[in-house]
Amino acid sequence: MDNLDQELLTAWAELKKKKFENFEINKTDIMDAIRKESSTTLSGLRKSLMHKLAWIVFFIIAFTIWMFIESDKIELIKVLGFFTALYAISFVALLPLYFKMDDSVNMTENTLTTLKKNRKLLKNMFMIERLFAVFGLPISIIVGALIRRIYNGQTIAGAMSDTKLLFFLIGCIIVITPILFYISEKMNEMAFGKNRSKLEQNIARLEVLY
């Protein structure tokens, strides 16, 4: 091998080394930027869940106060007690997710693993909410339609014995439940959608880099 060939090989080796070093620098810069953006995203998602929990607590307190005010109306107490219990159970189900969610990316942990963990927690939250909506929304529609009768002391069983009313309630459930479910989904989209999309984007970017 003559000197010219040796010089070419040396120059090529140095070029590849510099290219690799530049790639590593760019990769590090990109990952740092993703880590920084992800911290803001996680903080936003956790804050949205905190607001949701605050609303649940508000309804629990409101229904409890209402029960004390109307303590002589047994049927109403049963209805309010049911919804208070429903909100309390949802609070108990969602609270652990809030504590498990990260407020930012820990520099000592793998960023991709952290983001995937929080994505799973977010999916669990939506699954819990949908489960409660499936049971809660139809009952809410029935109570909404019967609230005047219940408030006047009529029992739910007595009101449901009216065949025309029963068919009316079934129609309301069939028509209104999907609408309320859609509204619920849209409200979640407004609260979590932007940060949820960023979370998915950052996971996709990191999967490419890793």
mmCIF file with all atom_site columns, C-alpha atoms in Angstrom:
data_model
loop_
_atom_site.group_PDB
_atom_site.id
_atom_site.type_symbol
_atom_site.label_atom_id
_atom_site.label_alt_id
_atom_site.label_comp_id
_atom_site.label_asym_id
_atom_site.label_entity_id
_atom_site.label_seq_id
_atom_site.pdbx_PDB_ins_code
_atom_site.Cartn_x
_atom_site.Cartn_y
_atom_site.Cartn_z
_atom_site.occupancy
_atom_site.B_iso_or_equiv
_atom_site.pdbx_formal_charge
_atom_site.auth_seq_id
_atom_site.auth_comp_id
_atom_site.auth_asym_id
_atom_site.auth_atom_id
_atom_site.pdbx_PDB_model_num
ATOM 1   C CA . MET A 1 1   ? 0.000   0.000  0.000  1.00 0.00 ? 1   MET A CA 1
ATOM 2   C CA . ASP A 1 2   ? 1.561   3.347  -1.022 1.00 0.00 ? 2   ASP A CA 1
ATOM 3   C CA . ASN A 1 3   ? 1.517   6.552  1.009  1.00 0.00 ? 3   ASN A CA 1
ATOM 4   C CA . LEU A 1 4   ? -1.438  7.970  -0.936 1.00 0.00 ? 4   LEU A CA 1
ATOM 5   C CA . ASP A 1 5   ? -3.633  4.987  -0.107 1.00 0.00 ? 5   ASP A CA 1
ATOM 6   C CA . GLN A 1 6   ? -2.600  5.173  3.535  1.00 0.00 ? 6   GLN A CA 1
ATOM 7   C CA . GLU A 1 7   ? -3.445  8.875  3.693  1.00 0.00 ? 7   GLU A CA 1
ATOM 8   C CA . LEU A 1 8   ? -6.839  8.228  2.117  1.00 0.00 ? 8   LEU A CA 1
ATOM 9   C CA . LEU A 1 9   ? -7.629  5.481  4.640  1.00 0.00 ? 9   LEU A CA 1
ATOM 10  C CA . THR A 1 10  ? -6.563  7.701  7.531  1.00 0.00 ? 10  THR A CA 1
ATOM 11  C CA . ALA A 1 11  ? -8.623  10.618 6.252  1.00 0.00 ? 11  ALA A CA 1
ATOM 12  C CA . TRP A 1 12  ? -11.661 8.338  5.761  1.00 0.00 ? 12  TRP A CA 1
ATOM 13  C CA . ALA A 1 13  ? -11.303 6.950  9.299  1.00 0.00 ? 13  ALA A CA 1
ATOM 14  C CA . GLU A 1 14  ? -11.137 10.454 10.764 1.00 0.00 ? 14  GLU A CA 1
ATOM 15  C CA . LEU A 1 15  ? -14.172 11.516 8.722  1.00 0.00 ? 15  LEU A CA 1
ATOM 16  C CA . LYS A 1 16  ? -16.202 8.571  10.007 1.00 0.00 ? 16  LYS A CA 1
ATOM 17  C CA . LYS A 1 17  ? -15.096 9.312  13.567 1.00 0.00 ? 17  LYS A CA 1
ATOM 18  C CA . LYS A 1 18  ? -16.169 12.961 13.304 1.00 0.00 ? 18  LYS A CA 1
ATOM 19  C CA . LYS A 1 19  ? -19.480 11.957 11.712 1.00 0.00 ? 19  LYS A CA 1
ATOM 20  C CA . PHE A 1 20  ? -20.128 9.498  14.543 1.00 0.00 ? 20  PHE A CA 1
ATOM 21  C CA . GLU A 1 21  ? -19.207 12.087 17.185 1.00 0.00 ? 21  GLU A CA 1
ATOM 22  C CA . ASN A 1 22  ? -21.503 14.662 15.571 1.00 0.00 ? 22  ASN A CA 1
ATOM 23  C CA . PHE A 1 23  ? -24.309 12.104 15.454 1.00 0.00 ? 23  PHE A CA 1
ATOM 24  C CA . GLU A 1 24  ? -23.830 11.342 19.161 1.00 0.00 ? 24  GLU A CA 1
ATOM 25  C CA . ILE A 1 25  ? -23.849 15.068 19.987 1.00 0.00 ? 25  ILE A CA 1
ATOM 26  C CA . ASN A 1 26  ? -27.015 15.638 17.938 1.00 0.00 ? 26  ASN A CA 1
ATOM 27  C CA . LYS A 1 27  ? -28.669 12.581 19.487 1.00 0.00 ? 27  LYS A CA 1
ATOM 28  C CA . THR A 1 28  ? -27.848 13.835 22.992 1.00 0.00 ? 28  THR A CA 1
ATOM 29  C CA . ASP A 1 29  ? -29.209 17.300 22.200 1.00 0.00 ? 29  ASP A CA 1
ATOM 30  C CA . ILE A 1 30  ? -32.418 15.828 20.784 1.00 0.00 ? 30  ILE A CA 1
ATOM 31  C CA . MET A 1 31  ? -32.925 13.560 23.801 1.00 0.00 ? 31  MET A CA 1
ATOM 32  C CA . ASP A 1 32  ? -32.346 16.460 26.182 1.00 0.00 ? 32  ASP A CA 1
ATOM 33  C CA . ALA A 1 33  ? -34.938 18.510 24.321 1.00 0.00 ? 33  ALA A CA 1
ATOM 34  C CA . ILE A 1 34  ? -37.431 15.624 24.410 1.00 0.00 ? 34  ILE A CA 1
ATOM 35  C CA . ARG A 1 35  ? -36.751 15.076 28.122 1.00 0.00 ? 35  ARG A CA 1
ATOM 36  C CA . LYS A 1 36  ? -37.385 18.759 28.837 1.00 0.00 ? 36  LYS A CA 1
ATOM 37  C CA . GLU A 1 37  ? -40.607 18.828 26.802 1.00 0.00 ? 37  GLU A CA 1
ATOM 38  C CA . SER A 1 38  ? -41.755 15.567 28.390 1.00 0.00 ? 38  SER A CA 1
ATOM 39  C CA . SER A 1 39  ? -41.379 17.016 31.879 1.00 0.00 ? 39  SER A CA 1
ATOM 40  C CA . THR A 1 40  ? -43.759 19.837 30.943 1.00 0.00 ? 40  THR A CA 1
ATOM 41  C CA . THR A 1 41  ? -46.146 17.320 29.376 1.00 0.00 ? 41  THR A CA 1
ATOM 42  C CA . LEU A 1 42  ? -46.195 15.047 32.439 1.00 0.00 ? 42  LEU A CA 1
ATOM 43  C CA . SER A 1 43  ? -46.723 18.020 34.726 1.00 0.00 ? 43  SER A CA 1
ATOM 44  C CA . GLY A 1 44  ? -49.730 19.106 32.618 1.00 0.00 ? 44  GLY A CA 1
ATOM 45  C CA . LEU A 1 45  ? -51.279 15.630 32.638 1.00 0.00 ? 45  LEU A CA 1
ATOM 46  C CA . ARG A 1 46  ? -50.884 15.269 36.403 1.00 0.00 ? 46  ARG A CA 1
ATOM 47  C CA . LYS A 1 47  ? -52.378 18.716 36.955 1.00 0.00 ? 47  LYS A CA 1
ATOM 48  C CA . SER A 1 48  ? -55.407 17.830 34.794 1.00 0.00 ? 48  SER A CA 1
ATOM 49  C CA . LEU A 1 49  ? -55.972 14.677 36.850 1.00 0.00 ? 49  LEU A CA 1
ATOM 50  C CA . MET A 1 50  ? -55.700 16.741 40.036 1.00 0.00 ? 50  MET A CA 1
ATOM 51  C CA . HIS A 1 51  ? -58.438 19.072 38.742 1.00 0.00 ? 51  HIS A CA 1
ATOM 52  C CA . LYS A 1 52  ? -60.624 16.045 37.969 1.00 0.00 ? 52  LYS A CA 1
ATOM 53  C CA . LEU A 1 53  ? -60.143 14.736 41.514 1.00 0.00 ? 53  LEU A CA 1
ATOM 54  C CA . ALA A 1 54  ? -60.981 18.184 42.910 1.00 0.00 ? 54  ALA A CA 1
ATOM 55  C CA . TRP A 1 55  ? -64.303 18.162 41.005 1.00 0.00 ? 55  TRP A CA 1
ATOM 56  C CA . ILE A 1 56  ? -65.096 14.700 42.345 1.00 0.00 ? 56  ILE A CA 1
ATOM 57  C CA . VAL A 1 57  ? -64.490 15.915 45.903 1.00 0.00 ? 57  VAL A CA 1
ATOM 58  C CA . PHE A 1 58  ? -66.717 18.917 45.202 1.00 0.00 ? 58  PHE A CA 1
ATOM 59  C CA . PHE A 1 59  ? -69.622 16.679 44.141 1.00 0.00 ? 59  PHE A CA 1
ATOM 60  C CA . ILE A 1 60  ? -69.131 14.376 47.137 1.00 0.00 ? 60  ILE A CA 1
ATOM 61  C CA . ILE A 1 61  ? -69.326 17.360 49.495 1.00 0.00 ? 61  ILE A CA 1
ATOM 62  C CA . ALA A 1 62  ? -72.286 18.883 47.615 1.00 0.00 ? 62  ALA A CA 1
ATOM 63  C CA . PHE A 1 63  ? -74.311 15.639 47.697 1.00 0.00 ? 63  PHE A CA 1
ATOM 64  C CA . THR A 1 64  ? -73.459 15.105 51.373 1.00 0.00 ? 64  THR A CA 1
ATOM 65  C CA . ILE A 1 65  ? -74.659 18.606 52.292 1.00 0.00 ? 65  ILE A CA 1
ATOM 66  C CA . TRP A 1 66  ? -77.803 18.064 50.231 1.00 0.00 ? 66  TRP A CA 1
ATOM 67  C CA . MET A 1 67  ? -78.486 14.830 52.150 1.00 0.00 ? 67  MET A CA 1
ATOM 68  C CA . PHE A 1 68  ? -78.232 16.661 55.462 1.00 0.00 ? 68  PHE A CA 1
ATOM 69  C CA . ILE A 1 69  ? -80.559 19.417 54.263 1.00 0.00 ? 69  ILE A CA 1
ATOM 70  C CA . GLU A 1 70  ? -83.162 16.948 52.954 1.00 0.00 ? 70  GLU A CA 1
ATOM 71  C CA . SER A 1 71  ? -82.688 14.326 55.689 1.00 0.00 ? 71  SER A CA 1
ATOM 72  C CA . ASP A 1 72  ? -86.468 13.769 56.005 1.00 0.00 ? 72  ASP A CA 1
ATOM 73  C CA . LYS A 1 73  ? -86.827 12.613 52.359 1.00 0.00 ? 73  LYS A CA 1
ATOM 74  C CA . ILE A 1 74  ? -85.828 8.948  52.480 1.00 0.00 ? 74  ILE A CA 1
ATOM 75  C CA . GLU A 1 75  ? -86.055 8.212  48.753 1.00 0.00 ? 75  GLU A CA 1
ATOM 76  C CA . LEU A 1 76  ? -84.018 11.291 47.917 1.00 0.00 ? 76  LEU A CA 1
ATOM 77  C CA . ILE A 1 77  ? -81.442 10.283 50.519 1.00 0.00 ? 77  ILE A CA 1
ATOM 78  C CA . LYS A 1 78  ? -81.127 6.874  48.832 1.00 0.00 ? 78  LYS A CA 1
ATOM 79  C CA . VAL A 1 79  ? -80.483 8.492  45.457 1.00 0.00 ? 79  VAL A CA 1
ATOM 80  C CA . LEU A 1 80  ? -78.019 11.048 46.800 1.00 0.00 ? 80  LEU A CA 1
ATOM 81  C CA . GLY A 1 81  ? -76.312 8.350  48.832 1.00 0.00 ? 81  GLY A CA 1
ATOM 82  C CA . PHE A 1 82  ? -75.877 6.234  45.717 1.00 0.00 ? 82  PHE A CA 1
ATOM 83  C CA . PHE A 1 83  ? -74.248 9.071  43.762 1.00 0.00 ? 83  PHE A CA 1
ATOM 84  C CA . THR A 1 84  ? -72.083 10.052 46.717 1.00 0.00 ? 84  THR A CA 1
ATOM 85  C CA . ALA A 1 85  ? -70.880 6.456  46.954 1.00 0.00 ? 85  ALA A CA 1
ATOM 86  C CA . LEU A 1 86  ? -70.295 6.332  43.172 1.00 0.00 ? 86  LEU A CA 1
ATOM 87  C CA . TYR A 1 87  ? -68.151 9.468  43.256 1.00 0.00 ? 87  TYR A CA 1
ATOM 88  C CA . ALA A 1 88  ? -66.326 8.245  46.368 1.00 0.00 ? 88  ALA A CA 1
ATOM 89  C CA . ILE A 1 89  ? -65.472 4.930  44.683 1.00 0.00 ? 89  ILE A CA 1
ATOM 90  C CA . SER A 1 90  ? -64.242 6.736  41.567 1.00 0.00 ? 90  SER A CA 1
ATOM 91  C CA . PHE A 1 91  ? -62.102 9.004  43.764 1.00 0.00 ? 91  PHE A CA 1
ATOM 92  C CA . VAL A 1 92  ? -60.573 5.995  45.521 1.00 0.00 ? 92  VAL A CA 1
ATOM 93  C CA . ALA A 1 93  ? -59.913 4.360  42.129 1.00 0.00 ? 93  ALA A CA 1
ATOM 94  C CA . LEU A 1 94  ? -58.282 7.440  40.562 1.00 0.00 ? 94  LEU A CA 1
ATOM 95  C CA . LEU A 1 95  ? -56.266 8.738  43.513 1.00 0.00 ? 95  LEU A CA 1
ATOM 96  C CA . PRO A 1 96  ? -53.552 6.007  43.359 1.00 0.00 ? 96  PRO A CA 1
ATOM 97  C CA . LEU A 1 97  ? -53.059 6.810  39.661 1.00 0.00 ? 97  LEU A CA 1
ATOM 98  C CA . TYR A 1 98  ? -52.447 10.455 40.571 1.00 0.00 ? 98  TYR A CA 1
ATOM 99  C CA . PHE A 1 99  ? -49.745 9.515  43.077 1.00 0.00 ? 99  PHE A CA 1
ATOM 100 C CA . LYS A 1 100 ? -48.117 7.102  40.605 1.00 0.00 ? 100 LYS A CA 1
ATOM 101 C CA . MET A 1 101 ? -48.003 9.661  37.782 1.00 0.00 ? 101 MET A CA 1
ATOM 102 C CA . ASP A 1 102 ? -44.741 11.572 37.422 1.00 0.00 ? 102 ASP A CA 1
ATOM 103 C CA . ASP A 1 103 ? -44.649 15.342 37.621 1.00 0.00 ? 103 ASP A CA 1
ATOM 104 C CA . SER A 1 104 ? -41.456 15.435 35.541 1.00 0.00 ? 104 SER A CA 1
ATOM 105 C CA . VAL A 1 105 ? -38.820 13.191 34.003 1.00 0.00 ? 105 VAL A CA 1
ATOM 106 C CA . ASN A 1 106 ? -36.300 11.905 36.540 1.00 0.00 ? 106 ASN A CA 1
ATOM 107 C CA . MET A 1 107 ? -32.797 12.371 35.119 1.00 0.00 ? 107 MET A CA 1
ATOM 108 C CA . THR A 1 108 ? -31.632 9.133  36.753 1.00 0.00 ? 108 THR A CA 1
ATOM 109 C CA . GLU A 1 109 ? -34.332 7.038  35.055 1.00 0.00 ? 109 GLU A CA 1
ATOM 110 C CA . ASN A 1 110 ? -34.844 5.948  31.467 1.00 0.00 ? 110 ASN A CA 1
ATOM 111 C CA . THR A 1 111 ? -37.009 8.613  29.817 1.00 0.00 ? 111 THR A CA 1
ATOM 112 C CA . LEU A 1 112 ? -38.766 6.220  27.455 1.00 0.00 ? 112 LEU A CA 1
ATOM 113 C CA . THR A 1 113 ? -39.650 3.852  30.317 1.00 0.00 ? 113 THR A CA 1
ATOM 114 C CA . THR A 1 114 ? -41.011 6.779  32.351 1.00 0.00 ? 114 THR A CA 1
ATOM 115 C CA . LEU A 1 115 ? -43.191 8.014  29.494 1.00 0.00 ? 115 LEU A CA 1
ATOM 116 C CA . LYS A 1 116 ? -44.562 4.545  28.759 1.00 0.00 ? 116 LYS A CA 1
ATOM 117 C CA . LYS A 1 117 ? -45.400 4.054  32.436 1.00 0.00 ? 117 LYS A CA 1
ATOM 118 C CA . ASN A 1 118 ? -47.356 7.312  32.522 1.00 0.00 ? 118 ASN A CA 1
ATOM 119 C CA . ARG A 1 119 ? -49.119 6.442  29.254 1.00 0.00 ? 119 ARG A CA 1
ATOM 120 C CA . LYS A 1 120 ? -50.304 3.196  30.843 1.00 0.00 ? 120 LYS A CA 1
ATOM 121 C CA . LEU A 1 121 ? -51.551 5.070  33.933 1.00 0.00 ? 121 LEU A CA 1
ATOM 122 C CA . LEU A 1 122 ? -53.420 7.490  31.672 1.00 0.00 ? 122 LEU A CA 1
ATOM 123 C CA . LYS A 1 123 ? -55.076 4.625  29.793 1.00 0.00 ? 123 LYS A CA 1
ATOM 124 C CA . ASN A 1 124 ? -56.100 3.068  33.114 1.00 0.00 ? 124 ASN A CA 1
ATOM 125 C CA . MET A 1 125 ? -57.677 6.368  34.146 1.00 0.00 ? 125 MET A CA 1
ATOM 126 C CA . PHE A 1 126 ? -59.769 6.556  30.964 1.00 0.00 ? 126 PHE A CA 1
ATOM 127 C CA . MET A 1 127 ? -60.784 2.918  31.349 1.00 0.00 ? 127 MET A CA 1
ATOM 128 C CA . ILE A 1 128 ? -61.982 3.545  34.937 1.00 0.00 ? 128 ILE A CA 1
ATOM 129 C CA . GLU A 1 129 ? -63.935 6.615  33.855 1.00 0.00 ? 129 GLU A CA 1
ATOM 130 C CA . ARG A 1 130 ? -65.629 4.773  31.011 1.00 0.00 ? 130 ARG A CA 1
ATOM 131 C CA . LEU A 1 131 ? -66.539 1.928  33.339 1.00 0.00 ? 131 LEU A CA 1
ATOM 132 C CA . PHE A 1 132 ? -68.218 4.337  35.758 1.00 0.00 ? 132 PHE A CA 1
ATOM 133 C CA . ALA A 1 133 ? -69.913 6.133  32.867 1.00 0.00 ? 133 ALA A CA 1
ATOM 134 C CA . VAL A 1 134 ? -71.450 2.871  31.600 1.00 0.00 ? 134 VAL A CA 1
ATOM 135 C CA . PHE A 1 135 ? -73.156 2.322  34.965 1.00 0.00 ? 135 PHE A CA 1
ATOM 136 C CA . GLY A 1 136 ? -73.599 5.900  36.128 1.00 0.00 ? 136 GLY A CA 1
ATOM 137 C CA . LEU A 1 137 ? -74.999 7.674  33.075 1.00 0.00 ? 137 LEU A CA 1
ATOM 138 C CA . PRO A 1 138 ? -78.167 5.554  32.612 1.00 0.00 ? 138 PRO A CA 1
ATOM 139 C CA . ILE A 1 139 ? -78.944 5.851  36.328 1.00 0.00 ? 139 ILE A CA 1
ATOM 140 C CA . SER A 1 140 ? -78.350 9.611  36.181 1.00 0.00 ? 140 SER A CA 1
ATOM 141 C CA . ILE A 1 141 ? -80.871 9.882  33.342 1.00 0.00 ? 141 ILE A CA 1
ATOM 142 C CA . ILE A 1 142 ? -83.473 7.905  35.298 1.00 0.00 ? 142 ILE A CA 1
ATOM 143 C CA . VAL A 1 143 ? -82.956 10.028 38.411 1.00 0.00 ? 143 VAL A CA 1
ATOM 144 C CA . GLY A 1 144 ? -83.072 13.220 36.354 1.00 0.00 ? 144 GLY A CA 1
ATOM 145 C CA . ALA A 1 145 ? -86.417 12.195 34.888 1.00 0.00 ? 145 ALA A CA 1
ATOM 146 C CA . LEU A 1 146 ? -87.848 11.136 38.273 1.00 0.00 ? 146 LEU A CA 1
ATOM 147 C CA . ILE A 1 147 ? -86.314 13.779 40.524 1.00 0.00 ? 147 ILE A CA 1
ATOM 148 C CA . ARG A 1 148 ? -89.545 15.755 40.955 1.00 0.00 ? 148 ARG A CA 1
ATOM 149 C CA . ARG A 1 149 ? -91.488 12.647 41.938 1.00 0.00 ? 149 ARG A CA 1
ATOM 150 C CA . ILE A 1 150 ? -88.709 11.487 44.254 1.00 0.00 ? 150 ILE A CA 1
ATOM 151 C CA . TYR A 1 151 ? -88.496 14.942 45.800 1.00 0.00 ? 151 TYR A CA 1
ATOM 152 C CA . ASN A 1 152 ? -92.214 14.785 46.511 1.00 0.00 ? 152 ASN A CA 1
ATOM 153 C CA . GLY A 1 153 ? -91.781 11.483 48.347 1.00 0.00 ? 153 GLY A CA 1
ATOM 154 C CA . GLN A 1 154 ? -92.735 8.969  45.672 1.00 0.00 ? 154 GLN A CA 1
ATOM 155 C CA . THR A 1 155 ? -90.587 5.852  45.635 1.00 0.00 ? 155 THR A CA 1
ATOM 156 C CA . ILE A 1 156 ? -88.518 4.935  42.595 1.00 0.00 ? 156 ILE A CA 1
ATOM 157 C CA . ALA A 1 157 ? -90.269 1.547  42.443 1.00 0.00 ? 157 ALA A CA 1
ATOM 158 C CA . GLY A 1 158 ? -93.643 3.267  42.539 1.00 0.00 ? 158 GLY A CA 1
ATOM 159 C CA . ALA A 1 159 ? -92.691 5.677  39.768 1.00 0.00 ? 159 ALA A CA 1
ATOM 160 C CA . MET A 1 160 ? -91.312 2.847  37.637 1.00 0.00 ? 160 MET A CA 1
ATOM 161 C CA . SER A 1 161 ? -94.623 0.985  37.852 1.00 0.00 ? 161 SER A CA 1
ATOM 162 C CA . ASP A 1 162 ? -96.014 3.510  35.380 1.00 0.00 ? 162 ASP A CA 1
ATOM 163 C CA . THR A 1 163 ? -95.653 1.672  32.038 1.00 0.00 ? 163 THR A CA 1
ATOM 164 C CA . LYS A 1 164 ? -95.665 4.822  29.903 1.00 0.00 ? 164 LYS A CA 1
ATOM 165 C CA . LEU A 1 165 ? -93.000 6.395  32.089 1.00 0.00 ? 165 LEU A CA 1
ATOM 166 C CA . LEU A 1 166 ? -90.943 3.216  31.938 1.00 0.00 ? 166 LEU A CA 1
ATOM 167 C CA . PHE A 1 167 ? -90.939 3.219  28.131 1.00 0.00 ? 167 PHE A CA 1
ATOM 168 C CA . PHE A 1 168 ? -90.124 6.931  28.180 1.00 0.00 ? 168 PHE A CA 1
ATOM 169 C CA . LEU A 1 169 ? -87.123 6.270  30.435 1.00 0.00 ? 169 LEU A CA 1
ATOM 170 C CA . ILE A 1 170 ? -85.896 3.448  28.208 1.00 0.00 ? 170 ILE A CA 1
ATOM 171 C CA . GLY A 1 171 ? -86.099 5.781  25.217 1.00 0.00 ? 171 GLY A CA 1
ATOM 172 C CA . CYS A 1 172 ? -84.217 8.496  27.091 1.00 0.00 ? 172 CYS A CA 1
ATOM 173 C CA . ILE A 1 173 ? -81.488 6.055  28.086 1.00 0.00 ? 173 ILE A CA 1
ATOM 174 C CA . ILE A 1 174 ? -81.073 4.819  24.502 1.00 0.00 ? 174 ILE A CA 1
ATOM 175 C CA . VAL A 1 175 ? -80.933 8.336  23.061 1.00 0.00 ? 175 VAL A CA 1
ATOM 176 C CA . ILE A 1 176 ? -79.260 10.416 25.770 1.00 0.00 ? 176 ILE A CA 1
ATOM 177 C CA . THR A 1 177 ? -76.635 7.993  27.129 1.00 0.00 ? 177 THR A CA 1
ATOM 178 C CA . PRO A 1 178 ? -74.486 8.010  23.933 1.00 0.00 ? 178 PRO A CA 1
ATOM 179 C CA . ILE A 1 179 ? -74.730 11.812 23.820 1.00 0.00 ? 179 ILE A CA 1
ATOM 180 C CA . LEU A 1 180 ? -73.582 12.165 27.433 1.00 0.00 ? 180 LEU A CA 1
ATOM 181 C CA . PHE A 1 181 ? -70.840 9.607  26.854 1.00 0.00 ? 181 PHE A CA 1
ATOM 182 C CA . TYR A 1 182 ? -69.665 11.594 23.819 1.00 0.00 ? 182 TYR A CA 1
ATOM 183 C CA . ILE A 1 183 ? -69.663 14.828 25.837 1.00 0.00 ? 183 ILE A CA 1
ATOM 184 C CA . SER A 1 184 ? -67.670 13.102 28.586 1.00 0.00 ? 184 SER A CA 1
ATOM 185 C CA . GLU A 1 185 ? -65.093 11.921 26.056 1.00 0.00 ? 185 GLU A CA 1
ATOM 186 C CA . LYS A 1 186 ? -64.836 15.408 24.563 1.00 0.00 ? 186 LYS A CA 1
ATOM 187 C CA . MET A 1 187 ? -64.318 16.947 27.998 1.00 0.00 ? 187 MET A CA 1
ATOM 188 C CA . ASN A 1 188 ? -61.478 14.506 28.621 1.00 0.00 ? 188 ASN A CA 1
ATOM 189 C CA . GLU A 1 189 ? -60.061 15.386 25.226 1.00 0.00 ? 189 GLU A CA 1
ATOM 190 C CA . MET A 1 190 ? -60.115 19.069 26.166 1.00 0.00 ? 190 MET A CA 1
ATOM 191 C CA . ALA A 1 191 ? -58.449 18.392 29.522 1.00 0.00 ? 191 ALA A CA 1
ATOM 192 C CA . PHE A 1 192 ? -55.878 15.778 28.467 1.00 0.00 ? 192 PHE A CA 1
ATOM 193 C CA . GLY A 1 193 ? -55.824 15.687 24.662 1.00 0.00 ? 193 GLY A CA 1
ATOM 194 C CA . LYS A 1 194 ? -53.009 18.152 23.937 1.00 0.00 ? 194 LYS A CA 1
ATOM 195 C CA . ASN A 1 195 ? -50.577 16.731 26.473 1.00 0.00 ? 195 ASN A CA 1
ATOM 196 C CA . ARG A 1 196 ? -51.629 13.178 25.670 1.00 0.00 ? 196 ARG A CA 1
ATOM 197 C CA . SER A 1 197 ? -50.725 13.741 21.995 1.00 0.00 ? 197 SER A CA 1
ATOM 198 C CA . LYS A 1 198 ? -47.352 15.199 22.996 1.00 0.00 ? 198 LYS A CA 1
ATOM 199 C CA . LEU A 1 199 ? -46.726 12.177 25.205 1.00 0.00 ? 199 LEU A CA 1
ATOM 200 C CA . GLU A 1 200 ? -47.387 9.811  22.289 1.00 0.00 ? 200 GLU A CA 1
ATOM 201 C CA . GLN A 1 201 ? -45.170 11.887 19.972 1.00 0.00 ? 201 GLN A CA 1
ATOM 202 C CA . ASN A 1 202 ? -42.266 11.893 22.421 1.00 0.00 ? 202 ASN A CA 1
ATOM 203 C CA . ILE A 1 203 ? -42.552 8.133  22.947 1.00 0.00 ? 203 ILE A CA 1
ATOM 204 C CA . ALA A 1 204 ? -42.424 7.625  19.164 1.00 0.00 ? 204 ALA A CA 1
ATOM 205 C CA . ARG A 1 205 ? -39.370 9.896  18.855 1.00 0.00 ? 205 ARG A CA 1
ATOM 206 C CA . LEU A 1 206 ? -37.491 8.171  21.646 1.00 0.00 ? 206 LEU A CA 1
ATOM 207 C CA . GLU A 1 207 ? -38.244 4.737  20.206 1.00 0.00 ? 207 GLU A CA 1
ATOM 208 C CA . VAL A 1 208 ? -36.492 5.847  17.007 1.00 0.00 ? 208 VAL A CA 1
ATOM 209 C CA . LEU A 1 209 ? -33.489 7.240  18.898 1.00 0.00 ? 209 LEU A CA 1
ATOM 210 C CA . TYR A 1 210 ? -33.096 4.175  21.096 1.00 0.00 ? 210 TYR A CA 1
#
